[in-house]
mmCIF file of C-alpha atoms and ligand atoms in Angstrom:
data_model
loop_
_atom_site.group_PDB
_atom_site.id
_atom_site.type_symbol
_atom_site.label_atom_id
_atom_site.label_comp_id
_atom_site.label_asym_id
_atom_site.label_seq_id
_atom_site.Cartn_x
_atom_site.Cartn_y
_atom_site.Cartn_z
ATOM 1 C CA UNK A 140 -14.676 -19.772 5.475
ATOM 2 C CA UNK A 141 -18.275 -19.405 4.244
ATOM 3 C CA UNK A 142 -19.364 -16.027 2.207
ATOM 4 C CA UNK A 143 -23.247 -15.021 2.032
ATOM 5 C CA UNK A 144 -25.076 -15.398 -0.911
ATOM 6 C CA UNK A 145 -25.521 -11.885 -0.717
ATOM 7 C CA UNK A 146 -21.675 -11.282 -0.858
ATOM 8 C CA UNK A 147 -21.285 -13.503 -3.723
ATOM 9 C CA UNK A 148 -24.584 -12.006 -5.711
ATOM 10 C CA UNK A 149 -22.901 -7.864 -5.090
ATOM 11 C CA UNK A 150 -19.768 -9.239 -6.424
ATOM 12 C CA UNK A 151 -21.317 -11.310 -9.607
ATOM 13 C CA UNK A 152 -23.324 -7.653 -10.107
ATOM 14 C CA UNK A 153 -20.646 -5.063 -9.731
ATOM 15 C CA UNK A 154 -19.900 -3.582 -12.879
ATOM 16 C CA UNK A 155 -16.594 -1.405 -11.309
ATOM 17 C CA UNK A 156 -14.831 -2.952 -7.952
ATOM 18 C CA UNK A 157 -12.648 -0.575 -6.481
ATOM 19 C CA UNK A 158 -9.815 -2.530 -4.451
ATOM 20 C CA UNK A 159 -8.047 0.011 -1.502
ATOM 21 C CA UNK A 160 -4.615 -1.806 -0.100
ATOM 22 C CA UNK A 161 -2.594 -1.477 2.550
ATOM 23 C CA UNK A 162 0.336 -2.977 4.571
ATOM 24 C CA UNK A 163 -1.008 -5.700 5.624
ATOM 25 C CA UNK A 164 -1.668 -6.893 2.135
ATOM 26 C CA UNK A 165 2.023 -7.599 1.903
ATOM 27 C CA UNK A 166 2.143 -8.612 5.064
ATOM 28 C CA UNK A 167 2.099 -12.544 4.084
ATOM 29 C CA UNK A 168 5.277 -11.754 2.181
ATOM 30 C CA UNK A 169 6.864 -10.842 5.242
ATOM 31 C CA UNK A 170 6.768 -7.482 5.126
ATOM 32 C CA UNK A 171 6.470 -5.957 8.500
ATOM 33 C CA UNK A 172 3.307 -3.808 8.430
ATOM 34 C CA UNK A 173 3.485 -0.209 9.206
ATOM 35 C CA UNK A 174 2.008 0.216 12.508
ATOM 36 C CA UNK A 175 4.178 -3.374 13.729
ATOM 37 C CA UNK A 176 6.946 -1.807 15.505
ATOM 38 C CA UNK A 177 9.660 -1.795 13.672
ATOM 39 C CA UNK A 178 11.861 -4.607 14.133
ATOM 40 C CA UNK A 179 15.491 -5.613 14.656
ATOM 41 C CA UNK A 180 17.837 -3.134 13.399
ATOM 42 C CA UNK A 181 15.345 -0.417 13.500
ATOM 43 C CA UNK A 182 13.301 -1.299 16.631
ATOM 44 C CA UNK A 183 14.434 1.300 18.668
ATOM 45 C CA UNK A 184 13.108 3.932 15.625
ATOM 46 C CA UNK A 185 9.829 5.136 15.114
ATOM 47 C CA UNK A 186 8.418 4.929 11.497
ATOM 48 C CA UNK A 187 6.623 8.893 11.402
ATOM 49 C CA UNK A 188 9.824 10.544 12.363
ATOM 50 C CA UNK A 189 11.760 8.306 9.750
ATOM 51 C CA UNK A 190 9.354 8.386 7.121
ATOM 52 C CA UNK A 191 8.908 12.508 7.611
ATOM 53 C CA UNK A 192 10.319 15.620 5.555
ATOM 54 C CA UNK A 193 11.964 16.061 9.030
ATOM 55 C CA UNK A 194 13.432 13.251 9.783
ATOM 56 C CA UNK A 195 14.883 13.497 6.263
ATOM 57 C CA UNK A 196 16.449 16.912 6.732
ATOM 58 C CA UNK A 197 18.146 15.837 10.280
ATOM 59 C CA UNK A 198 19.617 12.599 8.999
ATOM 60 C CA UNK A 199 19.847 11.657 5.568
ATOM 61 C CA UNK A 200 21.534 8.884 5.634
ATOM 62 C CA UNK A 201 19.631 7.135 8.513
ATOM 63 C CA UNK A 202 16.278 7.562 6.272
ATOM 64 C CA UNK A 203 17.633 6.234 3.315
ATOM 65 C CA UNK A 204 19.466 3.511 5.367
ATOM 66 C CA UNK A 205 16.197 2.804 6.601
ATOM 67 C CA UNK A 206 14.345 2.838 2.761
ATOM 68 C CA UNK A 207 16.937 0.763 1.370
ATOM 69 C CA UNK A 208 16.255 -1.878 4.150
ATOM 70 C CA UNK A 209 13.072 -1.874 3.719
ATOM 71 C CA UNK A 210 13.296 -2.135 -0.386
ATOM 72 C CA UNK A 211 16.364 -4.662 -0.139
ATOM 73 C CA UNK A 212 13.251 -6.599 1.836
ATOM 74 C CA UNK A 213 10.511 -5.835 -1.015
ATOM 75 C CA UNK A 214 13.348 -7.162 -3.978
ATOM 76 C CA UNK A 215 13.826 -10.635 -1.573
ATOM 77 C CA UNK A 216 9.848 -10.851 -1.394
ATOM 78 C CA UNK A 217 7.479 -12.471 -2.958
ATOM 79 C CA UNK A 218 3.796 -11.508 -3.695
ATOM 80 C CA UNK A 219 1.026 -13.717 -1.609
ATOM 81 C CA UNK A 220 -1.917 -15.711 -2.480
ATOM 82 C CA UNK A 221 -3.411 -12.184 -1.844
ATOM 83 C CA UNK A 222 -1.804 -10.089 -4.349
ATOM 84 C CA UNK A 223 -2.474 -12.661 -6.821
ATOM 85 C CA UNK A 224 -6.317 -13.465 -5.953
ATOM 86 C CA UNK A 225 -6.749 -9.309 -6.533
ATOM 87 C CA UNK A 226 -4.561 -9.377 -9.778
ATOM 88 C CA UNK A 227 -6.688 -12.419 -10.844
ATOM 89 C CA UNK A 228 -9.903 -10.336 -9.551
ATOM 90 C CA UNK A 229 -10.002 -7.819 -12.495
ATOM 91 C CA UNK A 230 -10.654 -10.835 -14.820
ATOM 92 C CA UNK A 231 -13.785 -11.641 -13.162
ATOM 93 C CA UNK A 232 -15.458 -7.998 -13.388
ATOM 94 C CA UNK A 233 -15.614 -5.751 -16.299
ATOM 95 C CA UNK A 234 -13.991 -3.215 -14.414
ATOM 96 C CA UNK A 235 -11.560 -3.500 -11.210
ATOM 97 C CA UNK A 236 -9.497 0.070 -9.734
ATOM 98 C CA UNK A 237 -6.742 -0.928 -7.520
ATOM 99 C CA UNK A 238 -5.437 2.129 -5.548
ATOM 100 C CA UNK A 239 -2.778 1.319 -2.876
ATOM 101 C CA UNK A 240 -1.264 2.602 0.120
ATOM 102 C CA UNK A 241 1.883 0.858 -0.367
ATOM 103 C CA UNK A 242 5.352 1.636 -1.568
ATOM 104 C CA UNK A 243 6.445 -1.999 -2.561
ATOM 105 C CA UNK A 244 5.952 -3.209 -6.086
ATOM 106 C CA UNK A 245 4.456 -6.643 -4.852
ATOM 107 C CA UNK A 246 0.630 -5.798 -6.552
ATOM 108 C CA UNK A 247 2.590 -5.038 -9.974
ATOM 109 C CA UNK A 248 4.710 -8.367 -9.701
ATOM 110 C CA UNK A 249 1.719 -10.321 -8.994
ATOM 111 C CA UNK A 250 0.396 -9.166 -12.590
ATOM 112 C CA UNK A 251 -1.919 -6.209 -11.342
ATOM 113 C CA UNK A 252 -1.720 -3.406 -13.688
ATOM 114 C CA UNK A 253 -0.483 0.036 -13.140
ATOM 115 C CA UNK A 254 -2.095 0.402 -9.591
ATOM 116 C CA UNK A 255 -2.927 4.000 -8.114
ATOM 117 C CA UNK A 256 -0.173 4.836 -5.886
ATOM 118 C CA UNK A 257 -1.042 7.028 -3.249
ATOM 119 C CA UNK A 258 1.834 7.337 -1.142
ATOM 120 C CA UNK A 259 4.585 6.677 -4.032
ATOM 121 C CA UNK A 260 6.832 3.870 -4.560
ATOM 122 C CA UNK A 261 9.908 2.309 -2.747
ATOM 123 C CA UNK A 262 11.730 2.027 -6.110
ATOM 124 C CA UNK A 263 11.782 5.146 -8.142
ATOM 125 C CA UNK A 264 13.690 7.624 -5.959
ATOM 126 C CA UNK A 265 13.870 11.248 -7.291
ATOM 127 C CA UNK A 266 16.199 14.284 -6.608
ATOM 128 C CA UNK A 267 15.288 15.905 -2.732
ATOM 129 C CA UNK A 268 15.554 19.450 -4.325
ATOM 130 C CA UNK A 269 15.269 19.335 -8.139
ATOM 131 C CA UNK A 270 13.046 16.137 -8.862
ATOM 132 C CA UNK A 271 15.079 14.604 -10.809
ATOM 133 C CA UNK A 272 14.757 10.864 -11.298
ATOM 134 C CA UNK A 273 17.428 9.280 -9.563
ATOM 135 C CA UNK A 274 17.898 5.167 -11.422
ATOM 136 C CA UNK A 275 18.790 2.603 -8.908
ATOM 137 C CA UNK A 276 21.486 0.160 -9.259
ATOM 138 C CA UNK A 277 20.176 -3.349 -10.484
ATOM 139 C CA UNK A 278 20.109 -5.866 -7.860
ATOM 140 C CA UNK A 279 19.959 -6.064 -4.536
ATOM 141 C CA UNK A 280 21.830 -3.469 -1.812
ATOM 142 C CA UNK A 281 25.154 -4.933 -0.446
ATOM 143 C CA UNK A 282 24.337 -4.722 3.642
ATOM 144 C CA UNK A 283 25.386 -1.388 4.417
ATOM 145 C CA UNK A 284 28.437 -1.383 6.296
ATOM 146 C CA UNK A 285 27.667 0.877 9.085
ATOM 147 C CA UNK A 286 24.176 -1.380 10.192
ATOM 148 C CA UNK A 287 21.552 1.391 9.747
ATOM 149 C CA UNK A 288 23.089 4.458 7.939
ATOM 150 C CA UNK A 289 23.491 4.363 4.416
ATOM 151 C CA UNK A 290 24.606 7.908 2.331
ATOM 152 C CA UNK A 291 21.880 8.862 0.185
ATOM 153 C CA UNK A 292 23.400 9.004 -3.694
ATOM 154 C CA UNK A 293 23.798 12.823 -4.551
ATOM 155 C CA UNK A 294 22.156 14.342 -7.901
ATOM 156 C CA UNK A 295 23.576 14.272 -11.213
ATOM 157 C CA UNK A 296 21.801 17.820 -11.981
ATOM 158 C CA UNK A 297 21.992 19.473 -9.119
ATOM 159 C CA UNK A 298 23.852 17.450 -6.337
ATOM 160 C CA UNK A 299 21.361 17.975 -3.782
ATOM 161 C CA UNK A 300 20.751 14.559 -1.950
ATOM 162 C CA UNK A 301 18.766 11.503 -3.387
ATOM 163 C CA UNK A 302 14.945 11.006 -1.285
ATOM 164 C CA UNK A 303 13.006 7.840 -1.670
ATOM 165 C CA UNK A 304 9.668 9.268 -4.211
ATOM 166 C CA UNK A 305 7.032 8.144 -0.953
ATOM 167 C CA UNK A 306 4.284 10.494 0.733
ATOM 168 C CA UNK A 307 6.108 11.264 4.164
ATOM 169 C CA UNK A 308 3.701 12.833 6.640
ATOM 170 C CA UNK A 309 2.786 16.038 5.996
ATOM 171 C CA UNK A 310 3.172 16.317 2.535
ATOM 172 C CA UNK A 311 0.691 16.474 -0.223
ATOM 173 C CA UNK A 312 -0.566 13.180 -2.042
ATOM 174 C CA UNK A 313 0.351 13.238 -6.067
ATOM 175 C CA UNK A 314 -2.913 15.150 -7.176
ATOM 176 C CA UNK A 315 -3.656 13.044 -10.229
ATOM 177 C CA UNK A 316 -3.354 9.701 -7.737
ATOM 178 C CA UNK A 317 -5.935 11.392 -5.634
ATOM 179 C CA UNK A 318 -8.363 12.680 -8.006
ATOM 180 C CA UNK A 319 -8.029 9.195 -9.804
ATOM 181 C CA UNK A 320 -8.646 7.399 -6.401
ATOM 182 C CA UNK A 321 -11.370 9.944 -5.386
ATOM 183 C CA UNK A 322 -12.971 9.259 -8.678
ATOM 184 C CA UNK A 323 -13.114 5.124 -8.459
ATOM 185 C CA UNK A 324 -14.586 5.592 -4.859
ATOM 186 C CA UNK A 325 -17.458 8.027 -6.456
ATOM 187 C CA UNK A 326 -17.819 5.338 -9.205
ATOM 188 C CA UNK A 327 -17.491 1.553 -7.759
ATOM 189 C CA UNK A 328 -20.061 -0.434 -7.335
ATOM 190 C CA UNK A 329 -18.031 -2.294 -4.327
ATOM 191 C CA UNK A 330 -14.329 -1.393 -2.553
ATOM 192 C CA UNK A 331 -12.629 -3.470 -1.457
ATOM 193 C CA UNK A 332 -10.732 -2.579 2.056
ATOM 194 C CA UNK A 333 -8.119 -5.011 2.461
ATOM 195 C CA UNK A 334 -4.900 -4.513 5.492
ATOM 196 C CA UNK A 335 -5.237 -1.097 6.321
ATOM 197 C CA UNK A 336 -6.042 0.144 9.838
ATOM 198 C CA UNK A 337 -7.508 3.419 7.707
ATOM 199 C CA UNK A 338 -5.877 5.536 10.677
ATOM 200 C CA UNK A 339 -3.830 7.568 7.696
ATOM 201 C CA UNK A 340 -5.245 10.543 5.884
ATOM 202 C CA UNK A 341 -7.063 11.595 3.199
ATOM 203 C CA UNK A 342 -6.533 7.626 2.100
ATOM 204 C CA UNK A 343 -8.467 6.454 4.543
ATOM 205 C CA UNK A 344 -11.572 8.602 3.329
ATOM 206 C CA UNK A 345 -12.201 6.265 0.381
ATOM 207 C CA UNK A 346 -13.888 3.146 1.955
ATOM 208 C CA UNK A 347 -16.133 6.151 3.992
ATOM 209 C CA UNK A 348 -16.857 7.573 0.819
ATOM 210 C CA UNK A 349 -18.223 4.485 -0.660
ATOM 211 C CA UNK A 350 -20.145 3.504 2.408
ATOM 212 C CA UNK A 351 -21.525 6.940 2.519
ATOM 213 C CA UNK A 352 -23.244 6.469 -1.656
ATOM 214 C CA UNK A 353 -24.856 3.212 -0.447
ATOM 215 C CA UNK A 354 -22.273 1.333 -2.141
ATOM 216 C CA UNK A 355 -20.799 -2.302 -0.157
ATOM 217 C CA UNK A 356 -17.341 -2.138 1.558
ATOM 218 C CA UNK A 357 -16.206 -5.103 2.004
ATOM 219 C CA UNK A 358 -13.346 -4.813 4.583
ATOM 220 C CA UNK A 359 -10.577 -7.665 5.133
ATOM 221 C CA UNK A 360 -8.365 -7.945 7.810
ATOM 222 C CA UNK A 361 -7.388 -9.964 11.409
ATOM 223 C CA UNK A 362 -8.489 -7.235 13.045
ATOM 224 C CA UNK A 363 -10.749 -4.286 14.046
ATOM 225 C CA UNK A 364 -10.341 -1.268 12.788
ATOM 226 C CA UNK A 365 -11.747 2.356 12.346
ATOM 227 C CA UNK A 366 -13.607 1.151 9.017
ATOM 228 C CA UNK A 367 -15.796 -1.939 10.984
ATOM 229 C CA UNK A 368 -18.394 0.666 11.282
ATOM 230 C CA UNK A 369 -18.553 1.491 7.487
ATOM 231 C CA UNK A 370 -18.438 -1.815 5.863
ATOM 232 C CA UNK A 371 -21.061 -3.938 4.832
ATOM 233 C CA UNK A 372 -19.226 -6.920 5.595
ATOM 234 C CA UNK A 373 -16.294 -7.820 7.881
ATOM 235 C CA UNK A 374 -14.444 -10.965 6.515
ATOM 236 C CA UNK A 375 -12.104 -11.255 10.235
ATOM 237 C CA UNK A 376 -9.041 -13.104 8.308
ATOM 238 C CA UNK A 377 -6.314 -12.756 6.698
ATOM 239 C CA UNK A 378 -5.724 -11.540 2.918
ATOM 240 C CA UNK A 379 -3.656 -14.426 2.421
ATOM 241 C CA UNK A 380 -6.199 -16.813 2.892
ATOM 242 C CA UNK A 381 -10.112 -15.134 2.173
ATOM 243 C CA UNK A 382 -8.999 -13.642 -1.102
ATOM 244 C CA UNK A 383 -8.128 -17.022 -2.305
ATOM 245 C CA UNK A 384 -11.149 -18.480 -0.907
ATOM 246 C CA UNK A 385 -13.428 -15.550 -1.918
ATOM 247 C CA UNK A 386 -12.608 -15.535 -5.370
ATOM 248 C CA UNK A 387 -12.923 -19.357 -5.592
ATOM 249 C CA UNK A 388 -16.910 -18.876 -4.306
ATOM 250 C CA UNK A 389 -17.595 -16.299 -6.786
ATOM 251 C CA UNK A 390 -16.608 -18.563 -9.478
ATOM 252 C CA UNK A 391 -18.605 -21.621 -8.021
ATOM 253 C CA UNK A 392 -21.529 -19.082 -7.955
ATOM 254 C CA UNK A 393 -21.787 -17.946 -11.288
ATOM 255 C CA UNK A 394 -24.654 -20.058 -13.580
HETATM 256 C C1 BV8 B 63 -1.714 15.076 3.844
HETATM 257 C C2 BV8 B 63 5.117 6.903 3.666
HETATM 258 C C3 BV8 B 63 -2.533 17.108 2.986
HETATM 259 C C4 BV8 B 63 5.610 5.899 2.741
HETATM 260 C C5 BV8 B 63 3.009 7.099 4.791
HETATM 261 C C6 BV8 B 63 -5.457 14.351 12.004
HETATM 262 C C7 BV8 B 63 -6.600 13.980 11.309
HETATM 263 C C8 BV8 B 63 -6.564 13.720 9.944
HETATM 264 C C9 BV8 B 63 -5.369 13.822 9.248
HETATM 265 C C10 BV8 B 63 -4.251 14.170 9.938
HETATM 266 C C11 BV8 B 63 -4.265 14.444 11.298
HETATM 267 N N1 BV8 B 63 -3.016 14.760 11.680
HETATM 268 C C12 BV8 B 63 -2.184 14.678 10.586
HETATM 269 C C13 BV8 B 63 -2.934 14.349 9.540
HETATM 270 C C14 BV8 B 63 -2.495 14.167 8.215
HETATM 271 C C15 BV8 B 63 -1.642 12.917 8.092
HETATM 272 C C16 BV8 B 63 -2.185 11.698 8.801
HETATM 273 O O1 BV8 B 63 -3.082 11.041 8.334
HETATM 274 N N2 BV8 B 63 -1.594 11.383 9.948
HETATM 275 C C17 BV8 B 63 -2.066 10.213 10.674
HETATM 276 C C18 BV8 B 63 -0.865 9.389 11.125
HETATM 277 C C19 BV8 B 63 -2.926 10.712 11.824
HETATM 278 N N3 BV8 B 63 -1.650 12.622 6.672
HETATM 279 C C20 BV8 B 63 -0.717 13.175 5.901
HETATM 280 O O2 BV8 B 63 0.204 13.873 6.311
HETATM 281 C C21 BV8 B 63 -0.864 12.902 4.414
HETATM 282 N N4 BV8 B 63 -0.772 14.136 3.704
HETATM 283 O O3 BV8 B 63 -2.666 14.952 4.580
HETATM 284 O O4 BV8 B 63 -1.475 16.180 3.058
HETATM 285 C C22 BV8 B 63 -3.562 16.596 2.029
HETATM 286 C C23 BV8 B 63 -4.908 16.563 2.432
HETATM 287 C C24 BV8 B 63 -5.893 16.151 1.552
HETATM 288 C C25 BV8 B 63 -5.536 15.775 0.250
HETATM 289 C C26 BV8 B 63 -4.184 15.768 -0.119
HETATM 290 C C27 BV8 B 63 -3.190 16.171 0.783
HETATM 291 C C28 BV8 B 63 0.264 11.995 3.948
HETATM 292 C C29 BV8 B 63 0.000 10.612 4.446
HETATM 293 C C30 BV8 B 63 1.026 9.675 3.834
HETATM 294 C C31 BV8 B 63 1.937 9.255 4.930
HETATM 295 N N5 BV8 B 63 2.912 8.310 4.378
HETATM 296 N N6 BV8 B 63 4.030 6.339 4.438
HETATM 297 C C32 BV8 B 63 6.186 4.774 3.532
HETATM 298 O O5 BV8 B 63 7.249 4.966 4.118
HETATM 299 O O6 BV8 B 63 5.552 3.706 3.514
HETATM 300 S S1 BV8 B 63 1.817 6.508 5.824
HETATM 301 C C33 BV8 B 63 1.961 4.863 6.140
HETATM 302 O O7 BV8 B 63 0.680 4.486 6.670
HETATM 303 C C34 BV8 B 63 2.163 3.942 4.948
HETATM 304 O O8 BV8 B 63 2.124 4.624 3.708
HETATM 305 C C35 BV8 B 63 0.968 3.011 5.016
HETATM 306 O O9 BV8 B 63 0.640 2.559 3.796
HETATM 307 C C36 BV8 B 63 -0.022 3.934 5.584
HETATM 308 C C37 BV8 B 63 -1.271 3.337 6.088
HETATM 309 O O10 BV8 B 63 -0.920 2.313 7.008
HETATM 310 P P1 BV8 B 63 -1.540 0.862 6.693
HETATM 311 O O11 BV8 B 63 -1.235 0.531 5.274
HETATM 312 O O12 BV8 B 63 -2.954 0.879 7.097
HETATM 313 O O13 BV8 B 63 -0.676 -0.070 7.593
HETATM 314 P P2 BV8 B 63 -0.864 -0.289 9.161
HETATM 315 O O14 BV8 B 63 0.405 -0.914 9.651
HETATM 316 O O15 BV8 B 63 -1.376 0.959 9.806
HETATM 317 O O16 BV8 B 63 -2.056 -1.351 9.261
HETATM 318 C C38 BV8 B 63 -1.880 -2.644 8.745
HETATM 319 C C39 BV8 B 63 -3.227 -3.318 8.831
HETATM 320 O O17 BV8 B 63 -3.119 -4.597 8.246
HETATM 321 C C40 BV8 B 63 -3.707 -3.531 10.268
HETATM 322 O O18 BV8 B 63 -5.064 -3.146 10.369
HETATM 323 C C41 BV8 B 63 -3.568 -5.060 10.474
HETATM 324 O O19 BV8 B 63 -4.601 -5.580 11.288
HETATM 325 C C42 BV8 B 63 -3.757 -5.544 9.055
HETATM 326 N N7 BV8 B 63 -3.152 -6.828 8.755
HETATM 327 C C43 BV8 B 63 -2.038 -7.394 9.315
HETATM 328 N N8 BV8 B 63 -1.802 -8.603 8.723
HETATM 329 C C44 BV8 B 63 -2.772 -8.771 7.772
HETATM 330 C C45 BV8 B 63 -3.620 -7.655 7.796
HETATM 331 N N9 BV8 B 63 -4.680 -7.524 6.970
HETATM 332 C C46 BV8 B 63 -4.916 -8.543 6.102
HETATM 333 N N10 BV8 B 63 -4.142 -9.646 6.022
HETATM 334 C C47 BV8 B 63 -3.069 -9.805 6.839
HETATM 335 N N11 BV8 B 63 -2.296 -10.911 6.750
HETATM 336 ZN ZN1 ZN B 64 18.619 17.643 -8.249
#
């Protein structure tokens, strides 16, 4: 894969990248993305009533059966050549933001440091009513016995039931995420836009944002999306493979 030599020189210049992730960052780890539908167990489910303050309230157990499959599948992961060309990213630029979409911990594992977490985090659940922090087990879930529905753990404060700590539709983003996120796309020189089809709001306003200053989005992923319009360039591939490559031409570019 070649990259212009105008890529390579707005890289070498930016003093602040801002990197914006989504599913199908981890998707190379074999994490189904988002938008896929939902396989096996859950393929007859669909992921905005199960990830919804609604679907939550109506079945418990079903949503948290359906969060601890999908975190027993983070733990048995491993990060891709892509999380590790962006952790390895902030070492070639005096400043690098990453601000995610995701809920697994595969950008933190790869050595990135505390990313922005817009929609929260498959492995710090909290109390549904009082907040509290709810610690997980170590290890990996046994298979839940009964396939899909697995009883959310009650509090220890209050007893209400256990929720996974994740943005579900229709509820507010954590404020200081979003003003910290809002700030790096006012500030970067460059964002990155890698695996997100940008169809989910406010998130998806940050690559706009840029674009809209003059500053370069540079989106990656397979396939169209929402954002082509926006970016400055469109690297059609897969994060797996053009991070790794992309990095590897800056670093044969510099003097
Ligand atoms: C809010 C929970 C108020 C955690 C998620 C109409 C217009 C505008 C907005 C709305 C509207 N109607 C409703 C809204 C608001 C709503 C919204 O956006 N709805 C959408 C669906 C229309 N938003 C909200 O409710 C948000 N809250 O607005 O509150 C507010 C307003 C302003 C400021 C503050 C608050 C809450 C949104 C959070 C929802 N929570 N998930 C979880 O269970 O994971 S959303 C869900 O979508 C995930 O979090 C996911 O991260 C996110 C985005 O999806 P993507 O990451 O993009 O994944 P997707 O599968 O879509 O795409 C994958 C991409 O990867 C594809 O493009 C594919 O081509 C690509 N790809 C595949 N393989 C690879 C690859 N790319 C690179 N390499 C590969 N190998
Ligand atoms: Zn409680």
């Amino acid at each position: 894969m070649e990259f212009s030599d105008e890529l390579l020189a707005s890289l070498r210049d930016a003093r602040h990248i801002a990197v914006f992730t989504g599913a199908g960052v981890s998707a190379e780890s074999g994490i189904p993305t988002f938008r896929d539908a939902l396989t096996g167990l859950w393929e007859n489910y669909d992921a905005s009533t199960l990830a919804s303050p609604e679907g939550f309230a109506a079945d418990p157990a079903l949503v948290w059966g359906w969060y601890e499959w999908r975190r027993t599948r983070v733990l048995r992961a491993e990060p891709n050549p892509a999380h590790y060309a962006i952790a390895a990213l902030a070492a070639d630029c005096p400043r690098l933001t990453l601000i995610t979409q995701n809920v697994d911990d595969l950008h933190e594992r790869a050595g990135s440091a505390d990313p922005i977490r817009l929609h929260g985090s498959l492995h710090h659940p909290r109390c549904s009513a009082c907040e509290a922090p709810y610690r997980l087990p170590p290890g990996i879930p046994d298979k839940p016995e009964g396939g899909r529905r697995v009883d959310p753990p009650r509090c220890a404060r209050c007893g209400a039931p256990v929720r996974p700590r994740v943005v579900w539709l229709g509820e507010n983003l954590p404020q200081a995420a979003w003003d910290a996120a809002r700030q790096a796309a006012e500030a970067c020189d460059l964002m990155f836009s890698i695996g997100t089809s940008a169809l989910v709001w406010p998130a998806a306003q940050l690559p706009a944002l840029v674009a809209r200053r003059g500053a370069t989005v540079v989106q990656v992923n397979p396939a169209e999306t929402a954002l082509d319009g926006h970016a400055g360039y469109n690297l059609r591939g897969a994060a797996g493979k053009v991070m790794p490559l992309l990095l590897q031409a800056l670093r044969r570019s510099r003097p």
